[in-house]
Short mmCIF file of C-alpha atoms in Angstrom, two decimals:
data_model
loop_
_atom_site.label_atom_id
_atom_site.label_comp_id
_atom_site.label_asym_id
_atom_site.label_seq_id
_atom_site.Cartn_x
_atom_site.Cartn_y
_atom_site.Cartn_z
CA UNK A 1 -71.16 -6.04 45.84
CA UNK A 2 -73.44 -7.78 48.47
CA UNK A 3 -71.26 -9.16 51.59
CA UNK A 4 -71.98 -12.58 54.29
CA UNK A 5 -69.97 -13.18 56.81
CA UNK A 6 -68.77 -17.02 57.77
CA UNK A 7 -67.75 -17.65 60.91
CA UNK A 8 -64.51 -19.63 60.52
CA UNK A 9 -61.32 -20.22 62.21
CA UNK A 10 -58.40 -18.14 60.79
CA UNK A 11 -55.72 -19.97 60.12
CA UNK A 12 -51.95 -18.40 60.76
CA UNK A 13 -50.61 -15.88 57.69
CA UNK A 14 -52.12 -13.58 55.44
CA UNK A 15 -52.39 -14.08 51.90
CA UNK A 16 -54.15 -10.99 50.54
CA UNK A 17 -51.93 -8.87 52.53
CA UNK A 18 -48.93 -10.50 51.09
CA UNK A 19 -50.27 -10.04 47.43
CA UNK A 20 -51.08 -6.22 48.46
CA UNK A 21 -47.74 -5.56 49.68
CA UNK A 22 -46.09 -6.91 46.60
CA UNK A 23 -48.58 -5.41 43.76
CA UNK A 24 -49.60 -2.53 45.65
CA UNK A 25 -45.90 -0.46 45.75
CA UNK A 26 -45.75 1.08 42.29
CA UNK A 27 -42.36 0.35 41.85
CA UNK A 28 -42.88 -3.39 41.61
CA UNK A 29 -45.68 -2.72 39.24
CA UNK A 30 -43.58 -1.18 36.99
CA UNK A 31 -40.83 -3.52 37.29
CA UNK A 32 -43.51 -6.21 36.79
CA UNK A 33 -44.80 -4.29 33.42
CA UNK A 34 -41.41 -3.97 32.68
CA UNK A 35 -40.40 -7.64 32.32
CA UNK A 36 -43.67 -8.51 30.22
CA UNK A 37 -42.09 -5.98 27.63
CA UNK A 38 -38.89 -8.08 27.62
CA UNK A 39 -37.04 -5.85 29.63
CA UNK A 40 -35.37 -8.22 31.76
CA UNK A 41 -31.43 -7.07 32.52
CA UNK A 42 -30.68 -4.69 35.38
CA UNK A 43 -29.56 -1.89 33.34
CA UNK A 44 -32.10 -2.30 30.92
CA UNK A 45 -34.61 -1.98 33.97
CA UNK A 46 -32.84 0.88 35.85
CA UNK A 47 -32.41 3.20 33.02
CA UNK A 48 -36.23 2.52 31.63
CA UNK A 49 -37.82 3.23 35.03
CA UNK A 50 -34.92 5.92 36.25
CA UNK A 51 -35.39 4.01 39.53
CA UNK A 52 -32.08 3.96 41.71
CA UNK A 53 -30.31 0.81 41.99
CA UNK A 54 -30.62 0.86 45.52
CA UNK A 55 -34.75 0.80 45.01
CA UNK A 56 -34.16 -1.67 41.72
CA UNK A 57 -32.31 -4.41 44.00
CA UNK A 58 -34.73 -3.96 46.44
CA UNK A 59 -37.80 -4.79 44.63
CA UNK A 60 -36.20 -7.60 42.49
CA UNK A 61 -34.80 -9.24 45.41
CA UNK A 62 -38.44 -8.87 47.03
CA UNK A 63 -40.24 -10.54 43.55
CA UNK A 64 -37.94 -13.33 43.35
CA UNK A 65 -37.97 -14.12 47.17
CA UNK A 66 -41.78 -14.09 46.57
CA UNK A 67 -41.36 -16.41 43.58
CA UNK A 68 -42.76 -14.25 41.12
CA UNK A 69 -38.74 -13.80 39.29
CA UNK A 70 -36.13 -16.21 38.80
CA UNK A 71 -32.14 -15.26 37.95
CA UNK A 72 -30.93 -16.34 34.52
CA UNK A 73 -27.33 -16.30 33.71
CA UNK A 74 -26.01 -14.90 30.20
CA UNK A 75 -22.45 -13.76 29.94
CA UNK A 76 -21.64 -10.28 28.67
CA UNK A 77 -18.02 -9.14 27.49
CA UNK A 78 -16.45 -9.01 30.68
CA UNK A 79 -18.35 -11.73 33.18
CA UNK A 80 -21.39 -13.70 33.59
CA UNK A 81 -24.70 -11.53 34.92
CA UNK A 82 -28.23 -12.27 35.27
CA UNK A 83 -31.38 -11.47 33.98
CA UNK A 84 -34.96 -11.95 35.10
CA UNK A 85 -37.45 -13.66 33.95
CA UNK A 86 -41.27 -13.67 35.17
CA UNK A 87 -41.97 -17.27 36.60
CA UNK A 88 -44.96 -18.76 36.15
CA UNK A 89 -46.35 -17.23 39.58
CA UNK A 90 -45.09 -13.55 37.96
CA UNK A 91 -46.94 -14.88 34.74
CA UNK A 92 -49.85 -15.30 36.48
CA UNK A 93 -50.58 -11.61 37.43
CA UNK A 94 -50.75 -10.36 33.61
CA UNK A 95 -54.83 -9.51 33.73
CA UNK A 96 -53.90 -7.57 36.80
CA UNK A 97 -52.05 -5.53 34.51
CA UNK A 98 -54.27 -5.67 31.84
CA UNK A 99 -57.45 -4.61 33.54
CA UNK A 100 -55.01 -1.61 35.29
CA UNK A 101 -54.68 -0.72 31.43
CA UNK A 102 -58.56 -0.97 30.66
CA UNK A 103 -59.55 1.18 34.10
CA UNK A 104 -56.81 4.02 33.08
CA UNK A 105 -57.84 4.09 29.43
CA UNK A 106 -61.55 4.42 30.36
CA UNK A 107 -62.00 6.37 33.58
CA UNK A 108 -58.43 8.77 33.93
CA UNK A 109 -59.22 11.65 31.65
CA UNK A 110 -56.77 12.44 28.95
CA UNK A 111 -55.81 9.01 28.66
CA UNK A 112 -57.51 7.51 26.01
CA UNK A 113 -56.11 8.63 22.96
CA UNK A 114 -52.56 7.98 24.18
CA UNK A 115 -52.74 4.63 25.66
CA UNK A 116 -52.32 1.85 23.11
CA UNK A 117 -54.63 -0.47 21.83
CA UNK A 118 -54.99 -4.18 22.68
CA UNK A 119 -55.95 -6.35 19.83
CA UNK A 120 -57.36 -9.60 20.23
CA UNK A 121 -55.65 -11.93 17.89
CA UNK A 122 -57.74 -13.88 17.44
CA UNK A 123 -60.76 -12.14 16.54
CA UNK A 124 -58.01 -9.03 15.00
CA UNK A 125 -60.12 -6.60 16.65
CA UNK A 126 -59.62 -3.94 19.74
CA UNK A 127 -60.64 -4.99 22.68
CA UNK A 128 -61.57 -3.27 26.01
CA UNK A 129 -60.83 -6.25 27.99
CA UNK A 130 -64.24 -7.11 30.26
CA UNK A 131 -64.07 -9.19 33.31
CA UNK A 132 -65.83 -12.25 33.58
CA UNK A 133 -66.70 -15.53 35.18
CA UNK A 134 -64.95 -18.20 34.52
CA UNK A 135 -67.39 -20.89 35.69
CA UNK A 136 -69.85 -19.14 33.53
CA UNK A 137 -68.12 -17.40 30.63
CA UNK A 138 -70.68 -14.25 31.65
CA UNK A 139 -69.18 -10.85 32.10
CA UNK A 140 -69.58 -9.40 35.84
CA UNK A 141 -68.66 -6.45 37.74
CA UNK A 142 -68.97 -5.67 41.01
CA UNK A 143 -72.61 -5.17 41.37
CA UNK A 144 -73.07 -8.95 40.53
CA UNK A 145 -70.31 -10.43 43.17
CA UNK A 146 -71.51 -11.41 46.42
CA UNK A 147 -67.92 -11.21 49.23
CA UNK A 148 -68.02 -14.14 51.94
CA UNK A 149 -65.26 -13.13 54.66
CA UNK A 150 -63.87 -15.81 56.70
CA UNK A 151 -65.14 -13.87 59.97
CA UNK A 152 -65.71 -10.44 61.52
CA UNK A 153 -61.57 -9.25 61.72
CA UNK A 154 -61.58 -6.15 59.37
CA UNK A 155 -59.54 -5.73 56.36
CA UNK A 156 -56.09 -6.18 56.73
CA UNK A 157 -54.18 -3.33 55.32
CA UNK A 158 -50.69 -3.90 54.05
CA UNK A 159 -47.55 -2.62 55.84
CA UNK A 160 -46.67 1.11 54.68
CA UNK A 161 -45.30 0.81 50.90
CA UNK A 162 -41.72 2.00 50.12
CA UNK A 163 -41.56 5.69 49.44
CA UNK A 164 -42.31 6.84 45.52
CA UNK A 165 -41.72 10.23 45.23
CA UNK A 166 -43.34 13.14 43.22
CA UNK A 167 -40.44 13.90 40.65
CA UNK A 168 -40.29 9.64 40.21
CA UNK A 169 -43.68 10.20 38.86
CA UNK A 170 -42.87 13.09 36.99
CA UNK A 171 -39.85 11.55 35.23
CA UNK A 172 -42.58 8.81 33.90
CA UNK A 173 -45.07 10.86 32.73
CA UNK A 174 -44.08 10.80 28.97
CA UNK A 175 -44.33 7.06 28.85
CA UNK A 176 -48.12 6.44 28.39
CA UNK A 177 -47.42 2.09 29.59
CA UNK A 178 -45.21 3.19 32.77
CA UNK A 179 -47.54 6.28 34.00
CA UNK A 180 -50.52 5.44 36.01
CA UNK A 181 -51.63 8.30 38.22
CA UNK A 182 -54.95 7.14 39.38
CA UNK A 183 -53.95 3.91 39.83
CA UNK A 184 -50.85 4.95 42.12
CA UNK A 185 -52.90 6.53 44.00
CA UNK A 186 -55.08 3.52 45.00
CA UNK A 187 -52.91 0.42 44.88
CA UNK A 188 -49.67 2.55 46.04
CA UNK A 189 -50.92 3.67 49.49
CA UNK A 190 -51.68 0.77 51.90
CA UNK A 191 -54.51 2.96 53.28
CA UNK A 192 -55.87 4.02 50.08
CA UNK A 193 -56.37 -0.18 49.44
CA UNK A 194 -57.77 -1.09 52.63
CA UNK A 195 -60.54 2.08 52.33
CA UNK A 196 -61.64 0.75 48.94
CA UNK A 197 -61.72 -3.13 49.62
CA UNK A 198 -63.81 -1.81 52.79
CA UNK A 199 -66.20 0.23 50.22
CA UNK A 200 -66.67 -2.59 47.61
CA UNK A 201 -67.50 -4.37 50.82
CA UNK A 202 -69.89 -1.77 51.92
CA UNK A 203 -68.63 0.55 54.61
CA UNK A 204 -70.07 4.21 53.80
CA UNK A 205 -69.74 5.56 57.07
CA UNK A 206 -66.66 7.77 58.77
CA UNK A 207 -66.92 5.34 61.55
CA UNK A 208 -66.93 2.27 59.60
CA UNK A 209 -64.16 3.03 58.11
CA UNK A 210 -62.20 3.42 61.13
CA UNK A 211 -63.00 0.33 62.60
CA UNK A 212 -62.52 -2.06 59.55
CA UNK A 213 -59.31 -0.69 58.81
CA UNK A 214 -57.71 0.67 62.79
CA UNK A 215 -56.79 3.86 60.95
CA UNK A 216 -56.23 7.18 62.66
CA UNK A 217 -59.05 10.05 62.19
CA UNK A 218 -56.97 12.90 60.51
CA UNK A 219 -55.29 9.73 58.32
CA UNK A 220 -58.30 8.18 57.77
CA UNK A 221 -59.86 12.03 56.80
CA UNK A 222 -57.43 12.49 54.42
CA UNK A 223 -57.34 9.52 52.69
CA UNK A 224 -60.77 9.57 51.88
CA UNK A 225 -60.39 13.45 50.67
CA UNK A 226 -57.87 12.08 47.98
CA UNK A 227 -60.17 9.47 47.44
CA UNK A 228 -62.69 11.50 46.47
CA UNK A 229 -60.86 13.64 44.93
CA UNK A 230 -59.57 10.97 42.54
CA UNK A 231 -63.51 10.30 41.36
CA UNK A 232 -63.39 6.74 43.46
CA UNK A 233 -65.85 7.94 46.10
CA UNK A 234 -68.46 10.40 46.48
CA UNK A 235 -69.97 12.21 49.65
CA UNK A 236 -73.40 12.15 50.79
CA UNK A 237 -75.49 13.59 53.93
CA UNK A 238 -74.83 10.91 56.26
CA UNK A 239 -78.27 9.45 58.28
CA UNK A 240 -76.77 9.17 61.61
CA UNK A 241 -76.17 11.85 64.50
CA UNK A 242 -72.48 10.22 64.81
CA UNK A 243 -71.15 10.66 61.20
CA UNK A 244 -71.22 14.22 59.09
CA UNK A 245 -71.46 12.39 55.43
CA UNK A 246 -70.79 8.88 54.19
CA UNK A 247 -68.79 7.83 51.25
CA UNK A 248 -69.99 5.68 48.10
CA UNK A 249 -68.42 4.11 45.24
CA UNK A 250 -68.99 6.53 41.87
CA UNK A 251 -68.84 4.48 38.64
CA UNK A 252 -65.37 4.75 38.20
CA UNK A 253 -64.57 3.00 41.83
CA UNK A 254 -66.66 0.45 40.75
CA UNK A 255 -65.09 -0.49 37.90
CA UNK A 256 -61.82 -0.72 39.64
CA UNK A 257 -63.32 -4.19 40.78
CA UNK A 258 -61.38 -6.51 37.96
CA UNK A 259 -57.73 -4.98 39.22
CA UNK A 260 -58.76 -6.16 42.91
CA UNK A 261 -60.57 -9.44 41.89
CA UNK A 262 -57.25 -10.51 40.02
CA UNK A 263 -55.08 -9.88 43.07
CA UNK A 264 -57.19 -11.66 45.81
CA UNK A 265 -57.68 -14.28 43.43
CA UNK A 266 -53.50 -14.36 42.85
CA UNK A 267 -53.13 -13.97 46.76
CA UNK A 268 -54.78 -17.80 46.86
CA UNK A 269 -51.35 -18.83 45.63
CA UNK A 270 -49.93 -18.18 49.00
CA UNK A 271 -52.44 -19.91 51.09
CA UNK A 272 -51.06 -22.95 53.12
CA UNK A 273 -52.57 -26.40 52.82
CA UNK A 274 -55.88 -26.05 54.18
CA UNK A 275 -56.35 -22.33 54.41
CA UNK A 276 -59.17 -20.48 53.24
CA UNK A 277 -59.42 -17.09 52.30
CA UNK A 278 -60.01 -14.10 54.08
CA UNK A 279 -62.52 -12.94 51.76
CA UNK A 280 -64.35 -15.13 48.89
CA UNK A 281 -65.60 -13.67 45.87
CA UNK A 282 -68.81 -15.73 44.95
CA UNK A 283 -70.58 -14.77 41.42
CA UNK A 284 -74.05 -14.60 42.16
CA UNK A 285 -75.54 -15.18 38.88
CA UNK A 286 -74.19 -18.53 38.44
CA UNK A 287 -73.32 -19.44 42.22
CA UNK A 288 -69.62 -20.66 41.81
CA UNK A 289 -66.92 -18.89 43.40
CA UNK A 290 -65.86 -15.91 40.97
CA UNK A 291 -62.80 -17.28 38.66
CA UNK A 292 -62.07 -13.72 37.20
CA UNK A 293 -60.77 -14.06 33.57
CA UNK A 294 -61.24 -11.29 30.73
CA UNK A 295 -63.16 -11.53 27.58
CA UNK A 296 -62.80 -9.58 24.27
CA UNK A 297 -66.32 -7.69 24.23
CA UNK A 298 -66.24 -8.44 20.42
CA UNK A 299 -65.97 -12.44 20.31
CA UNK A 300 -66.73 -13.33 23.45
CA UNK A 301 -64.26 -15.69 24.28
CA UNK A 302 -61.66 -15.85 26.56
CA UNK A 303 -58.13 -13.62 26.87
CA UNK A 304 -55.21 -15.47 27.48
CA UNK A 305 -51.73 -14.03 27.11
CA UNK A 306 -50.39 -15.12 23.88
CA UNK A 307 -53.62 -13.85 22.11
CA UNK A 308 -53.14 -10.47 23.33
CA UNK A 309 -51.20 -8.00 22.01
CA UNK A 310 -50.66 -3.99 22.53
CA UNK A 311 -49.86 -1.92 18.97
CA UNK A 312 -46.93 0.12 19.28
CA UNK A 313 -45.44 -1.11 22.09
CA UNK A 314 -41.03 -1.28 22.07
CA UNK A 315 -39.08 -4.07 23.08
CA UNK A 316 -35.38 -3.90 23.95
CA UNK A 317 -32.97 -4.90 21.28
CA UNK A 318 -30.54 -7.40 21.78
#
């Protein structure tokens, strides 16, 4: 990914950070893949997840507040409760979770064979779920997007996400759709985000790190360690006297693109009349501003959300 920088007034709130806060806490992501399985009562949610209802009302207040949930009423035996139901801002972030899918199932080993498959109905074949342009119909990754930032301010990292701890992760491990290792550790640490946005955008350096993102050097150190360690980055023999190594994107950080390019281009819902985005994602093939959509790699067309469909996948019974 090529960057240019436009000098441009910044206008008051931040959008991506908003959308990073919300779809970067792995709780909310799993709530969010949750309710596009049908799972929409409390209970149905709390004892799926094993999340504590303390965490669950948390993160549902926090979605519909956002606008991504609304509260349905249905009456049960006793008295009337509510259910929620994705709006059509919530609906909106379903290739976020469907490119989360592809990365896992292609780059985490061990996780192909048990992942399901996503069929294409209309074609009736698998599909691996490319990213493309939407302008153009072409698929892209991020070698062929060019990022214009509204000025010189460095990324904004979200506010610290709400603690997910080891044995959570370990109670989710035999689900294949709620247990995402890799991608918890990117989206689910507000560091871990800001230090691969800054990559894509092409800081390599120690020192460029620190000054897109205001991070602290032993933080900053160790984030990148687990970062590496993940397979996202790679080292190298720095050529500067002021920084030991620098840091590239391997293949597999790379094609983490689609996840990001679906929430900055979801964060646009939040701008205010007027307000441009902190960073624009331009397709530089075709020259229009990147629309991300997926394609089925067998047909070509377009993926929409009622032509998808995972095999083997339960829904709650009623």
């Amino acid at each position: 990914m090529t960057e240019a920088t436009a000098q441009r007034v910044r206008p008051a709130g931040d959008p991506l950070r908003r959308a990073l806060e919300l779809v970067g806490d792995q709780w909310t992501l799993l709530i969010l893949q949750s309710l596009f399985l049908r799972f929409r009562r409390y209970e149905e949610l709390r004892l799926r997840l094993g999340i504590s209802p303390t965490a669950l009302s948390g993160r549902l207040r926090d979605m519909v507040e956002a606008g991504m949930l609304t509260r349905v009423p249905y009456r049960d035996a006793r008295r009337t409760r509510h259910e929620y139901r994705l709006t059509e801002r919530g609906l909106e972030l379903w290739p976020l979770l469907i490119s989360i899918w592809a990365w896992e199932r292609e780059w985490v080993e061990g996780r192909r064979e048990v992942l399901p498959t996503l069929i294409h109905l209309d074609c009736e074949l698998a599909t691996s779920a490319p990213l493309g342009c939407g302008a153009c119909g072409r698929r892209v990754d991020a070698r062929d997007v060019r990022a214009s930032r509204l000025d010189s301010t460095g990324v904004a990292a979200a506010t610290a996400s709400k603690r997910f701890r080891r044995k959570d992760a370990e109670t989710l491990a035999g689900d294949p759709m709620m247990f995402f290792p890799d991608t918890m550790e990117l989206l689910g640490d507000r560091w871990s985000t800001g230090l691969l946005v800054s990559a894509l955008l092409g800081c390599h350096h120690f020192s460029e790190f620190e000054r897109e993102l205001g991070i602290g050097p032993s933080v900053l150190s160790a984030r990148l360690s687990k970062l590496v360690e993940v397979g996202v980055l790679r080292t190298g023999t720095a050529q500067t006297r002021t920084d030991a190594r620098d840091y590239r994107m391997t293949a597999k950080g790379l094609a983490f693109f689609p996840a990001l390019a679906f929430i900055a281009e979801w964060s646009r819902g939040f701008e205010v009349a007027g307000q441009e985005p902190d960073i624009t994602l331009s397709h530089v093939e075709c020259g229009n501003r990147l629309q991300p959509i997926l394609l089925c790699d067998h047909c070509g067309r377009p993926l929409t959300r009622r032509s998808v469909q995972f095999g083997g996948v339960p829904t709650p019974k009623r």
